[in-house]
XYZ file of C-alpha atoms in Angstrom:
736
model
C 37.858 -78.452 -94.141
C 36.590 -75.948 -96.992
C 37.528 -72.566 -97.111
C 35.329 -69.868 -98.739
C 36.744 -68.305 -101.429
C 39.285 -71.036 -101.810
C 38.351 -72.584 -104.853
C 38.808 -76.350 -105.876
C 42.313 -76.114 -105.430
C 42.464 -74.759 -102.270
C 43.677 -71.659 -103.059
C 44.090 -67.813 -100.990
C 45.622 -65.315 -103.494
C 49.005 -66.007 -104.743
C 49.353 -69.215 -102.280
C 48.286 -72.941 -102.162
C 46.989 -73.095 -98.437
C 48.757 -77.088 -97.046
C 46.920 -79.416 -94.762
C 44.455 -78.257 -92.016
C 44.176 -74.890 -90.640
C 43.391 -74.178 -87.389
C 41.241 -71.108 -85.363
C 42.833 -68.001 -84.046
C 41.222 -64.682 -83.320
C 37.851 -65.241 -85.680
C 39.586 -66.274 -88.374
C 41.753 -69.920 -89.960
C 44.618 -70.539 -90.206
C 46.882 -72.091 -92.710
C 50.245 -73.393 -94.008
C 50.872 -71.986 -97.029
C 53.208 -71.689 -100.109
C 53.543 -70.039 -103.310
C 54.303 -71.874 -106.729
C 57.370 -70.598 -106.410
C 57.559 -72.774 -102.738
C 58.240 -70.424 -100.459
C 56.445 -71.277 -97.406
C 54.234 -68.148 -95.448
C 51.835 -68.715 -92.741
C 48.270 -67.502 -94.383
C 45.072 -65.833 -91.532
C 41.534 -66.598 -93.292
C 38.794 -64.250 -92.400
C 35.902 -65.853 -91.756
C 32.479 -65.065 -93.144
C 30.848 -63.069 -90.900
C 33.554 -60.046 -90.450
C 34.350 -60.396 -94.684
C 30.668 -59.339 -94.647
C 31.360 -55.865 -92.427
C 32.634 -53.151 -95.148
C 33.986 -51.268 -91.522
C 36.414 -54.793 -91.093
C 37.930 -54.782 -94.501
C 38.993 -50.641 -93.165
C 40.155 -51.743 -90.343
C 42.106 -54.447 -91.410
C 43.799 -53.107 -94.010
C 44.712 -49.883 -91.634
C 46.383 -52.923 -89.318
C 47.739 -53.818 -92.455
C 49.768 -51.062 -93.163
C 50.820 -50.651 -89.687
C 51.922 -53.837 -89.426
C 54.010 -54.102 -92.176
C 55.874 -51.048 -90.749
C 56.562 -53.554 -86.950
C 60.047 -55.289 -86.745
C 60.580 -57.122 -83.413
C 62.312 -60.177 -82.032
C 59.607 -61.860 -81.100
C 56.649 -60.748 -84.233
C 55.834 -62.493 -87.126
C 56.258 -59.854 -89.081
C 53.799 -59.169 -91.993
C 54.349 -60.435 -95.837
C 51.028 -59.979 -98.214
C 47.800 -59.759 -97.255
C 44.236 -58.499 -99.342
C 41.719 -56.468 -97.362
C 39.706 -56.439 -100.371
C 39.537 -59.904 -101.979
C 36.336 -61.885 -101.329
C 37.656 -63.948 -98.306
C 40.451 -60.889 -96.463
C 43.225 -62.745 -95.848
C 46.885 -61.947 -94.114
C 50.359 -63.541 -94.967
C 52.969 -63.709 -92.827
C 56.200 -64.926 -92.497
C 55.799 -69.129 -92.082
C 57.867 -69.550 -88.127
C 58.724 -73.448 -87.694
C 56.905 -73.948 -84.026
C 54.597 -75.104 -81.684
C 50.872 -73.015 -80.736
C 51.738 -72.730 -76.395
C 48.305 -74.548 -76.240
C 49.390 -77.611 -78.148
C 52.894 -77.619 -76.087
C 51.028 -77.115 -72.668
C 48.308 -79.423 -73.138
C 50.274 -82.212 -73.979
C 53.719 -81.643 -72.232
C 52.152 -80.118 -69.183
C 53.135 -76.260 -67.503
C 56.519 -74.933 -68.621
C 59.203 -74.610 -65.709
C 60.337 -71.465 -64.238
C 62.900 -70.516 -67.060
C 60.876 -71.090 -69.874
C 58.253 -68.852 -68.138
C 60.279 -66.158 -68.062
C 61.904 -65.994 -71.646
C 58.213 -66.584 -72.770
C 57.129 -63.636 -70.650
C 60.031 -61.656 -71.509
C 59.683 -62.350 -75.147
C 55.645 -61.408 -75.723
C 56.490 -58.385 -73.704
C 59.360 -56.980 -76.311
C 56.641 -58.747 -78.805
C 53.591 -56.430 -77.373
C 56.203 -53.277 -76.600
C 56.838 -53.365 -80.761
C 53.650 -53.886 -81.026
C 52.067 -51.042 -79.001
C 54.903 -48.198 -79.898
C 53.613 -48.222 -83.460
C 50.179 -47.131 -82.608
C 49.783 -50.945 -83.146
C 47.279 -53.270 -80.503
C 46.811 -57.112 -81.207
C 43.646 -57.999 -79.739
C 43.704 -61.584 -78.843
C 47.295 -62.240 -77.318
C 46.083 -66.028 -76.023
C 47.625 -69.945 -76.407
C 46.745 -70.268 -79.804
C 48.370 -67.103 -80.925
C 51.591 -67.487 -79.111
C 54.091 -69.712 -81.036
C 57.081 -71.340 -79.451
C 60.051 -71.618 -81.591
C 63.491 -72.634 -81.106
C 64.497 -68.621 -80.261
C 62.074 -67.811 -78.130
C 57.741 -67.643 -78.444
C 56.637 -65.479 -81.161
C 52.818 -63.526 -82.003
C 51.755 -63.985 -85.005
C 48.166 -63.443 -87.178
C 49.345 -59.575 -86.871
C 46.524 -56.853 -88.185
C 43.452 -59.798 -88.506
C 42.784 -60.555 -84.560
C 42.264 -56.579 -84.205
C 40.227 -55.583 -87.095
C 38.144 -58.616 -86.247
C 37.582 -57.102 -82.524
C 34.588 -54.938 -82.482
C 34.907 -52.069 -80.167
C 38.570 -52.223 -80.963
C 40.940 -53.654 -78.493
C 43.735 -51.585 -76.207
C 47.180 -52.378 -75.321
C 45.696 -53.309 -71.812
C 43.701 -55.597 -73.302
C 46.957 -56.945 -74.678
C 48.808 -57.147 -71.491
C 45.638 -58.681 -70.000
C 46.090 -61.534 -72.563
C 49.967 -61.442 -71.769
C 49.064 -62.324 -67.991
C 46.676 -65.435 -68.599
C 49.032 -66.534 -71.006
C 51.657 -66.694 -69.183
C 49.858 -68.282 -66.488
C 47.679 -71.085 -68.444
C 51.375 -71.784 -69.456
C 52.481 -71.900 -65.777
C 49.173 -73.658 -64.302
C 48.616 -76.192 -67.172
C 45.766 -74.659 -68.304
C 44.114 -74.048 -65.345
C 44.597 -70.280 -64.620
C 45.761 -71.038 -60.731
C 47.702 -68.040 -59.716
C 49.334 -69.644 -56.933
C 51.247 -72.023 -60.207
C 53.705 -68.545 -60.649
C 57.399 -68.442 -59.497
C 57.632 -65.563 -57.109
C 59.488 -63.718 -60.175
C 56.589 -63.313 -61.979
C 53.936 -64.085 -59.522
C 53.636 -59.788 -59.507
C 54.487 -58.718 -62.733
C 52.027 -61.170 -64.178
C 49.469 -60.467 -61.814
C 49.804 -56.849 -62.620
C 48.583 -58.003 -65.781
C 45.777 -59.276 -64.735
C 43.442 -56.836 -62.180
C 40.568 -55.977 -63.277
C 40.638 -51.898 -63.814
C 42.682 -51.637 -66.803
C 44.632 -48.911 -65.942
C 46.384 -50.158 -62.999
C 48.655 -53.431 -65.610
C 51.620 -53.002 -66.789
C 52.940 -51.231 -70.083
C 54.881 -53.922 -72.137
C 57.643 -51.516 -71.460
C 57.070 -51.883 -68.532
C 57.462 -55.347 -67.522
C 60.309 -55.679 -69.955
C 62.236 -52.943 -67.880
C 61.184 -55.241 -64.611
C 62.293 -58.558 -65.439
C 65.520 -56.967 -66.984
C 66.219 -55.516 -63.819
C 65.896 -59.212 -62.165
C 68.810 -59.588 -63.328
C 68.446 -63.768 -63.604
C 70.208 -65.875 -65.597
C 69.262 -67.104 -68.920
C 68.409 -70.362 -68.775
C 71.247 -72.703 -70.331
C 71.218 -74.798 -73.216
C 67.507 -75.021 -75.231
C 65.133 -73.176 -73.207
C 61.832 -75.415 -73.699
C 61.790 -79.079 -72.835
C 62.969 -81.639 -75.035
C 59.354 -83.326 -75.439
C 58.204 -80.347 -76.866
C 60.904 -79.783 -79.274
C 60.624 -82.799 -80.397
C 56.726 -82.407 -81.496
C 58.506 -78.658 -82.356
C 60.541 -80.756 -85.452
C 57.836 -83.147 -86.111
C 55.719 -80.513 -87.179
C 58.370 -78.514 -89.240
C 58.701 -82.628 -91.092
C 55.390 -82.749 -91.991
C 54.739 -79.038 -94.011
C 57.603 -79.780 -96.394
C 60.515 -79.103 -97.284
C 59.425 -76.125 -99.046
C 61.565 -72.900 -98.300
C 60.221 -70.122 -95.929
C 59.689 -66.327 -97.389
C 63.244 -65.207 -95.494
C 62.325 -61.514 -93.903
C 65.493 -59.893 -91.834
C 65.285 -60.451 -88.108
C 66.225 -57.615 -85.900
C 68.570 -58.242 -83.252
C 67.373 -57.750 -79.721
C 66.179 -54.465 -78.664
C 69.050 -52.317 -76.346
C 67.859 -50.309 -74.033
C 69.233 -46.735 -75.191
C 71.134 -44.532 -73.112
C 69.257 -43.195 -70.009
C 65.853 -44.889 -70.227
C 67.249 -47.657 -67.321
C 67.608 -47.030 -63.632
C 70.702 -45.850 -63.080
C 73.434 -47.417 -61.041
C 75.361 -44.081 -59.739
C 71.754 -44.253 -57.335
C 72.597 -47.802 -56.374
C 70.987 -47.950 -53.001
C 73.056 -47.580 -50.256
C 73.680 -49.899 -47.648
C 71.570 -52.764 -49.009
C 74.827 -55.033 -48.825
C 74.694 -54.141 -45.209
C 32.743 -56.315 -51.775
C 30.743 -56.390 -50.641
C 26.764 -56.247 -50.169
C 25.967 -52.996 -51.790
C 22.997 -50.743 -50.011
C 21.108 -49.700 -53.401
C 20.108 -46.544 -53.100
C 18.665 -47.320 -49.475
C 22.303 -45.744 -47.586
C 21.391 -42.369 -46.583
C 18.351 -44.240 -44.558
C 21.494 -45.717 -42.185
C 19.796 -46.084 -38.523
C 20.863 -47.707 -35.095
C 18.310 -50.562 -34.693
C 15.590 -50.854 -32.073
C 15.393 -54.422 -32.514
C 15.570 -56.299 -29.730
C 18.347 -58.648 -31.771
C 20.556 -61.863 -29.783
C 24.185 -59.983 -28.678
C 27.047 -61.811 -31.155
C 28.004 -65.785 -30.459
C 30.632 -64.923 -26.629
C 33.131 -67.003 -25.391
C 33.499 -67.193 -21.217
C 34.671 -63.576 -19.854
C 34.346 -62.810 -23.425
C 31.543 -61.249 -25.866
C 28.463 -61.062 -24.152
C 25.919 -58.396 -23.123
C 27.097 -55.028 -21.293
C 25.452 -52.248 -19.937
C 27.182 -48.729 -21.023
C 25.372 -45.272 -21.046
C 21.743 -44.353 -22.530
C 22.312 -43.309 -26.179
C 20.917 -39.782 -26.790
C 17.915 -39.915 -28.622
C 17.962 -41.521 -31.626
C 19.653 -44.976 -31.651
C 20.606 -47.148 -29.383
C 22.862 -50.619 -28.226
C 21.335 -53.893 -28.424
C 23.209 -54.189 -25.673
C 20.765 -51.351 -23.292
C 18.994 -52.489 -20.349
C 15.997 -50.573 -21.092
C 14.081 -49.290 -24.166
C 15.093 -46.194 -25.792
C 14.006 -43.499 -28.496
C 12.831 -44.003 -31.307
C 15.634 -43.692 -34.216
C 13.550 -41.427 -36.120
C 14.635 -38.936 -33.454
C 18.640 -39.381 -33.929
C 21.247 -36.309 -35.253
C 19.724 -35.771 -39.291
C 21.943 -37.207 -42.102
C 24.529 -34.020 -42.764
C 24.208 -34.714 -46.752
C 28.570 -33.531 -47.699
C 28.214 -30.655 -50.354
C 31.662 -28.117 -50.472
C 33.738 -25.994 -52.010
C 36.675 -27.346 -54.475
C 40.027 -27.511 -52.662
C 42.078 -24.973 -53.015
C 45.931 -26.191 -53.512
C 48.651 -25.805 -51.609
C 50.825 -26.587 -53.999
C 50.961 -29.006 -57.185
C 54.258 -29.840 -58.556
C 54.451 -32.517 -61.852
C 57.229 -35.853 -62.461
C 58.372 -37.509 -65.259
C 57.007 -40.691 -63.904
C 53.668 -41.917 -62.533
C 53.820 -42.670 -58.618
C 52.555 -46.152 -58.117
C 52.403 -45.933 -54.105
C 52.842 -43.075 -51.110
C 53.522 -42.868 -47.659
C 53.863 -39.375 -45.930
C 55.237 -37.886 -42.174
C 54.277 -34.632 -41.433
C 57.427 -32.639 -43.570
C 57.973 -34.909 -46.091
C 56.355 -37.298 -48.812
C 57.610 -40.709 -50.129
C 56.928 -40.540 -54.044
C 57.453 -44.092 -55.054
C 57.587 -44.314 -59.317
C 58.815 -48.121 -61.258
C 61.911 -46.083 -61.428
C 63.136 -44.139 -58.307
C 61.846 -43.478 -55.173
C 62.008 -39.582 -54.640
C 61.222 -37.042 -50.778
C 59.508 -33.812 -51.537
C 59.518 -31.524 -48.841
C 55.286 -31.951 -47.137
C 54.849 -28.034 -47.272
C 56.347 -26.631 -50.518
C 56.233 -29.357 -52.571
C 60.102 -29.456 -53.493
C 62.497 -31.416 -53.814
C 63.617 -32.610 -50.240
C 66.636 -35.375 -50.045
C 68.837 -36.773 -53.274
C 66.293 -39.579 -55.235
C 67.318 -43.465 -54.899
C 67.021 -46.388 -57.308
C 64.762 -48.195 -55.455
C 61.509 -48.793 -57.114
C 58.308 -50.462 -57.395
C 57.100 -51.409 -60.697
C 53.522 -51.795 -58.696
C 52.267 -50.335 -56.031
C 49.596 -50.371 -53.923
C 46.488 -51.793 -54.842
C 43.221 -53.872 -53.005
C 45.387 -56.624 -52.429
C 48.729 -55.222 -51.687
C 50.335 -52.275 -49.156
C 52.992 -51.924 -49.896
C 55.039 -48.540 -47.621
C 54.559 -47.868 -43.937
C 56.053 -44.920 -41.917
C 55.972 -44.540 -38.290
C 59.109 -43.424 -35.883
C 60.475 -41.584 -38.185
C 61.538 -44.447 -40.511
C 59.283 -44.410 -44.417
C 59.564 -49.036 -44.790
C 58.931 -50.031 -48.610
C 58.613 -52.976 -50.188
C 61.001 -52.776 -53.502
C 63.631 -53.690 -56.302
C 67.064 -52.144 -57.210
C 68.715 -52.856 -60.358
C 69.511 -56.748 -60.072
C 68.025 -57.332 -56.847
C 63.617 -57.750 -55.803
C 62.142 -58.980 -53.015
C 63.834 -56.182 -50.758
C 62.197 -54.657 -47.912
C 64.617 -51.192 -47.484
C 64.267 -48.636 -44.563
C 64.847 -44.800 -45.234
C 64.753 -42.519 -42.294
C 62.815 -39.871 -42.898
C 65.291 -36.679 -41.710
C 67.591 -37.330 -44.278
C 66.342 -40.264 -46.813
C 69.235 -41.898 -46.327
C 68.582 -45.927 -46.671
C 68.637 -47.262 -42.636
C 68.853 -50.877 -44.153
C 67.909 -53.450 -46.697
C 66.959 -56.866 -46.390
C 66.481 -59.135 -49.116
C 62.964 -60.642 -47.663
C 63.473 -64.372 -49.971
C 66.630 -65.075 -47.704
C 64.200 -64.539 -44.173
C 61.875 -67.280 -45.928
C 61.884 -70.137 -43.907
C 64.096 -72.379 -45.273
C 66.074 -69.636 -46.785
C 66.049 -68.266 -50.924
C 64.946 -71.621 -52.458
C 60.833 -71.668 -51.388
C 60.863 -67.830 -52.081
C 57.855 -68.389 -53.960
C 55.966 -69.947 -51.324
C 55.176 -66.156 -49.471
C 53.486 -63.677 -50.869
C 54.082 -60.396 -49.449
C 50.694 -58.460 -49.400
C 51.212 -56.002 -46.189
C 53.569 -53.771 -44.302
C 53.130 -51.852 -41.461
C 55.646 -50.947 -38.240
C 54.672 -50.264 -34.731
C 56.131 -50.629 -31.362
C 60.444 -51.095 -33.398
C 58.783 -53.782 -34.767
C 58.679 -53.968 -38.988
C 55.517 -56.195 -39.357
C 55.480 -58.169 -42.966
C 51.678 -60.757 -43.276
C 51.504 -62.110 -46.927
C 49.437 -65.748 -47.972
C 51.682 -68.556 -47.775
C 51.510 -70.292 -51.192
C 51.768 -74.268 -51.814
C 50.690 -74.319 -55.228
C 47.370 -75.844 -54.901
C 43.870 -74.078 -54.740
C 40.640 -74.941 -53.966
C 37.715 -72.748 -52.905
C 36.784 -75.445 -50.193
C 39.942 -75.091 -48.717
C 40.864 -72.061 -45.913
C 44.564 -70.311 -47.422
C 47.581 -70.104 -45.215
C 48.735 -66.854 -43.595
C 51.678 -65.704 -41.959
C 53.232 -62.891 -40.047
C 56.896 -62.362 -40.045
C 58.492 -59.790 -37.549
C 61.620 -57.983 -38.048
C 63.589 -55.424 -36.126
C 63.045 -51.993 -36.345
C 66.330 -51.385 -35.955
C 68.161 -53.650 -38.227
C 66.232 -55.541 -39.799
C 66.977 -58.610 -38.782
C 64.359 -61.676 -38.461
C 62.357 -62.010 -35.275
C 60.584 -64.344 -35.382
C 57.131 -65.824 -37.725
C 53.781 -67.765 -37.256
C 51.867 -68.460 -39.649
C 48.266 -71.089 -40.232
C 44.669 -70.917 -41.607
C 43.604 -68.874 -38.118
C 45.787 -66.366 -39.867
C 44.119 -63.987 -42.503
C 44.697 -60.019 -42.957
C 46.623 -59.072 -40.024
C 45.472 -56.046 -38.015
C 48.766 -53.577 -36.897
C 48.064 -51.244 -34.145
C 49.895 -47.857 -34.299
C 50.608 -48.417 -30.754
C 51.083 -51.506 -28.174
C 52.018 -55.759 -29.121
C 48.786 -57.011 -29.687
C 47.544 -57.708 -33.439
C 44.587 -58.649 -34.265
C 44.227 -61.712 -36.692
C 40.699 -62.942 -38.653
C 40.610 -66.870 -40.439
C 41.094 -67.337 -43.810
C 38.025 -69.399 -43.836
C 35.867 -70.979 -46.976
C 32.996 -69.022 -48.384
C 29.965 -68.873 -45.778
C 31.600 -71.086 -42.850
C 31.892 -69.435 -39.475
C 35.586 -67.813 -38.440
C 36.935 -65.921 -35.864
C 39.389 -63.111 -34.860
C 42.129 -63.756 -32.730
C 44.867 -61.836 -30.764
C 48.595 -62.215 -31.571
C 51.110 -61.638 -29.194
C 54.103 -60.202 -30.252
C 55.697 -60.055 -27.138
C 55.703 -63.597 -26.772
C 57.064 -63.826 -30.601
C 53.463 -64.356 -32.148
C 52.038 -66.364 -29.311
C 48.065 -66.755 -30.078
C 46.014 -65.626 -27.601
C 42.624 -64.407 -26.947
C 39.782 -66.241 -29.769
C 36.387 -64.669 -30.565
C 34.193 -67.182 -33.222
C 31.856 -65.103 -35.409
C 28.916 -66.957 -37.134
C 28.676 -65.142 -39.796
C 32.281 -63.468 -41.134
C 32.045 -60.772 -43.279
C 34.520 -59.103 -45.437
C 37.548 -58.925 -44.006
C 37.781 -63.452 -44.130
C 38.535 -62.752 -47.780
C 42.564 -61.925 -48.459
C 44.029 -57.795 -48.431
C 44.096 -54.826 -46.340
C 42.971 -55.248 -42.774
C 38.979 -54.701 -42.790
C 39.250 -54.399 -39.249
C 40.060 -51.420 -36.689
C 41.967 -50.238 -33.718
C 40.963 -47.632 -31.325
C 42.684 -46.794 -27.565
C 43.498 -50.223 -26.819
C 40.657 -51.814 -28.313
C 40.248 -53.665 -31.479
C 36.593 -53.256 -33.766
C 35.629 -54.875 -36.368
C 32.124 -56.804 -37.690
C 30.101 -58.922 -36.406
C 26.492 -60.539 -36.774
C 25.652 -60.799 -40.685
C 28.389 -57.681 -41.325
C 26.204 -54.847 -39.466
C 27.322 -54.919 -36.080
C 30.557 -53.059 -34.504
C 32.226 -54.802 -32.069
C 34.102 -53.331 -30.061
C 36.835 -55.477 -27.218
C 39.412 -54.837 -25.536
C 42.130 -55.756 -27.033
C 44.136 -57.601 -23.745
C 41.389 -59.521 -22.908
C 39.364 -59.817 -25.742
C 36.339 -58.665 -23.273
C 33.527 -56.328 -25.191
C 33.261 -53.287 -24.232
C 30.209 -52.681 -26.235
C 28.862 -53.213 -29.564
C 26.362 -51.721 -31.794
C 23.727 -52.590 -34.788
C 23.446 -50.873 -37.690
C 20.153 -50.694 -40.093
C 18.621 -49.188 -43.186
C 14.952 -47.379 -42.792
C 13.888 -49.103 -46.468
C 15.194 -51.925 -44.793
C 18.261 -52.781 -47.453
C 20.941 -55.264 -46.031
C 23.876 -53.272 -44.143
C 26.986 -53.874 -44.834
C 29.588 -52.646 -42.323
C 32.512 -51.324 -44.100
C 36.546 -50.598 -42.679
C 35.861 -49.242 -39.135
C 38.589 -46.184 -38.430
C 39.567 -44.032 -35.753
C 40.483 -40.462 -35.199
C 44.236 -40.368 -34.370
C 43.373 -39.750 -30.672
C 41.376 -43.037 -30.804
C 38.894 -40.746 -28.938
C 35.910 -41.140 -31.944
C 35.125 -44.328 -35.288
C 34.066 -43.994 -37.778
C 32.006 -46.871 -39.583
C 30.927 -46.665 -43.348
C 28.072 -47.921 -44.101
C 27.306 -47.305 -47.996
C 26.779 -43.840 -48.796
C 27.151 -43.215 -45.273
C 29.468 -42.108 -42.573
C 28.781 -42.818 -39.006
C 30.733 -40.883 -35.925
C 30.249 -42.546 -32.496
C 32.409 -42.592 -29.151
C 35.130 -44.393 -28.949
C 33.648 -44.520 -24.837
C 30.433 -45.960 -25.264
C 29.466 -45.983 -28.961
C 27.199 -42.459 -28.824
C 26.607 -41.419 -32.370
C 27.979 -38.043 -32.736
C 26.818 -37.456 -36.467
C 26.445 -38.798 -39.921
C 27.024 -37.927 -42.721
C 26.148 -39.184 -46.288
C 26.486 -38.584 -49.963
C 24.339 -37.658 -52.357
C 24.100 -38.603 -56.376
C 25.159 -40.783 -58.469
C 28.822 -43.385 -58.394
C 31.077 -42.826 -61.931
C 29.433 -45.671 -63.488
C 25.372 -44.616 -62.799
C 24.622 -46.604 -59.051
C 24.770 -44.862 -55.925
C 27.664 -42.611 -54.840
C 29.129 -44.766 -51.989
C 31.949 -44.345 -49.676
C 34.837 -46.362 -51.507
C 35.419 -47.647 -47.623
C 31.824 -49.238 -47.829
C 32.637 -51.682 -50.609
C 35.166 -54.552 -48.928
C 38.109 -53.633 -50.994
C 40.975 -53.463 -49.850
C 43.100 -50.803 -49.449
C 43.571 -47.232 -47.778
C 39.538 -45.574 -48.797
C 39.864 -43.255 -45.388
C 42.308 -41.492 -42.364
C 42.114 -38.878 -40.072
C 44.288 -35.991 -39.603
C 44.337 -33.814 -36.315
C 40.818 -32.359 -37.000
C 39.761 -33.723 -40.059
C 38.210 -36.942 -41.881
C 39.027 -37.633 -45.308
C 37.551 -39.692 -47.703
C 37.380 -41.109 -50.974
C 33.607 -42.331 -52.803
C 32.966 -43.787 -55.617
C 32.270 -40.858 -58.042
C 35.792 -40.380 -57.643
C 35.914 -37.764 -55.446
C 37.551 -36.961 -52.175
C 35.917 -34.986 -49.298
C 37.445 -33.630 -46.322
C 35.312 -33.713 -43.615
C 35.293 -31.889 -40.090
C 35.519 -34.222 -37.952
C 33.226 -32.075 -34.730
C 30.312 -31.730 -36.895
C 30.013 -34.276 -40.777
C 30.325 -31.181 -42.453
C 31.965 -31.259 -45.446
C 35.450 -28.868 -45.691
C 36.245 -29.455 -49.079
C 35.766 -31.707 -52.214
C 38.710 -32.627 -54.454
C 37.254 -34.836 -58.211
C 39.393 -36.452 -60.166
C 37.747 -38.810 -63.076
C 41.546 -40.251 -63.716
C 41.445 -41.986 -60.051
C 41.706 -46.095 -60.629
C 38.167 -47.774 -60.165
C 39.288 -49.115 -57.096
C 40.386 -45.693 -55.501
C 42.669 -43.492 -54.978
C 46.500 -42.950 -55.271
C 46.985 -40.831 -52.017
C 48.036 -40.418 -48.456
C 48.155 -37.987 -45.010
C 50.807 -36.455 -43.350
C 50.123 -34.357 -40.730
C 47.384 -31.633 -41.425
C 47.482 -32.692 -45.110
C 46.553 -35.129 -47.945
C 48.340 -35.870 -50.736
C 47.513 -36.710 -53.987
C 48.809 -38.447 -56.900
C 47.525 -38.292 -59.710
C 48.978 -39.724 -63.202
C 52.080 -37.318 -63.272
C 51.181 -34.475 -61.032
C 51.445 -34.625 -57.193
C 48.805 -32.465 -55.409
C 49.128 -31.176 -51.946
C 45.585 -29.807 -49.956
C 45.615 -28.805 -46.342
C 42.815 -30.124 -44.202
C 41.603 -27.159 -43.665
C 41.372 -26.302 -47.124
C 42.901 -22.672 -47.565
């Protein structure tokens, strides 16, 4: 290979290049040797970045920062020339194999090796980011496997080449992709990740950069799992054999000697204190463009959803007021143009009841009317709902990665908070805390309750936690290491006693996905996990009969809730709610029998396709709220009568139409209710408090720092609680 500027003798600066190079991050990487016989690795910039003066300035600054770095898993910079005709950077020669080479030749790494890989890369990036430096291209080509652990190379050059400059969160995404590559043998299959890494590496791959962990958090997470290090060499023998052969091929020259610092030691007080050890442990959717505000009920005589004997069908119900009619109404009704005028949301900024700043950013929240449970990556604390003052002593139960679009790790019912959590030396726990005093009622290892025991814990992913009627439900996916878009996923429901945490029963199957647990009753609703564009169904799961399947309702057109994540179905006053038709019809069926009570089809006046979001109800079950694009429709639960439509105005934070987050088919809690107020977030990162009787806004709370997938917030009694980085804020429902 010819290197521009290397000359006839293949030299760069004072170094003679040895052998052929390989591409890494927009440059070429070579083993090289000084005239004195010292080995280095030289990375040479390509001609395009070399011609850019801004690149040379960035490279100069990056090299200066890299010279000051130290870290056991970093390859130190020993020389560089940003002003040479062809800019280059020299790092200490490190005998090892590129990760891509090792995986391509010898296959995926086992769990112990993956943990060493993840830990080493995280420690390297923690040192890098702590100095204000970013690598820019952490991938299987820039990661070396050595006898002593992984190393990150090409320091200084890659980050300087990238434009716009990369960020630390880009590095964390690269780390996640690299570990996933090593775990799956290059297939990028997240099911290949072992249980001890699935949550944290999955967090590195979150689409929203603000939701990804920092390198320091990843190190801390792995450290406090307390799993044993691999015995003997950490790499397979075949890889170490290749490594030795590659080192021998370079020659017997001496490498440049740079002191290697010891493994980082955590400063006192920076870890999770064992003084507060958890007591008792041993014991979207298709968007509506600009037409969302033109929502109307259909006046067409559309056929009803497909039914079954004794199930869905057209049933007469009381005549609707002018403005809309149900598709099952026996007679025509006035034009939809005569219906309630949409209420354009506009209101004053909220008045905060209180605001408190902490030392760690909350990862998830849960609240009763008196206490707020605040969970961070270090501890779980409790605040007085009325004042924000500390309610009880903090516990070291923690959740490094909290609520997101496909994972909700908290629940509250009957005076008890429930949490998926970790503690020092233990992970994959489910704990119950008494909301009256903050003490631990019980804590159990979910791994131990997996079918087959903890040895196959990796097969059961935890996605959704709920509690109702003296039972706690853990729901998620069964992972078998295989993935195909053409094959349905297998879901499961595990029921545990709310009193003791003891496992009661478990069911699983491809007909179980996105399970809805109502606040009362023993009947659950599950959707079948079908491939894209295939027919599906919803069915009742009878908890009183240990998860026995009940009635089933087929759906010709699968809706958003057939993807894995938070339930996109609803419950109100003994009835299940779900999207039927082509996602444009609200179907309401009796929870006990599956018999349809009524259904309502929606349409947009401008002809845009309507796609419903998650229906939800008032606490008393008398009203159901349906988010559709920029509209939120309130209907009587008794007969579907339209009460009001509230509509958003303006643009989202990305410039498109402003939409209710609950209408986007995303998971999570994007709309909640108190006794007389509907709380809902939008894509402009505003939380609205809407009068349940009129549909008019009482107040709004805007927070641009919230993640794009929605607010971190919850409702307890007549207050809403919001986490914004380090700050917790409470607002009364009436805004006063």
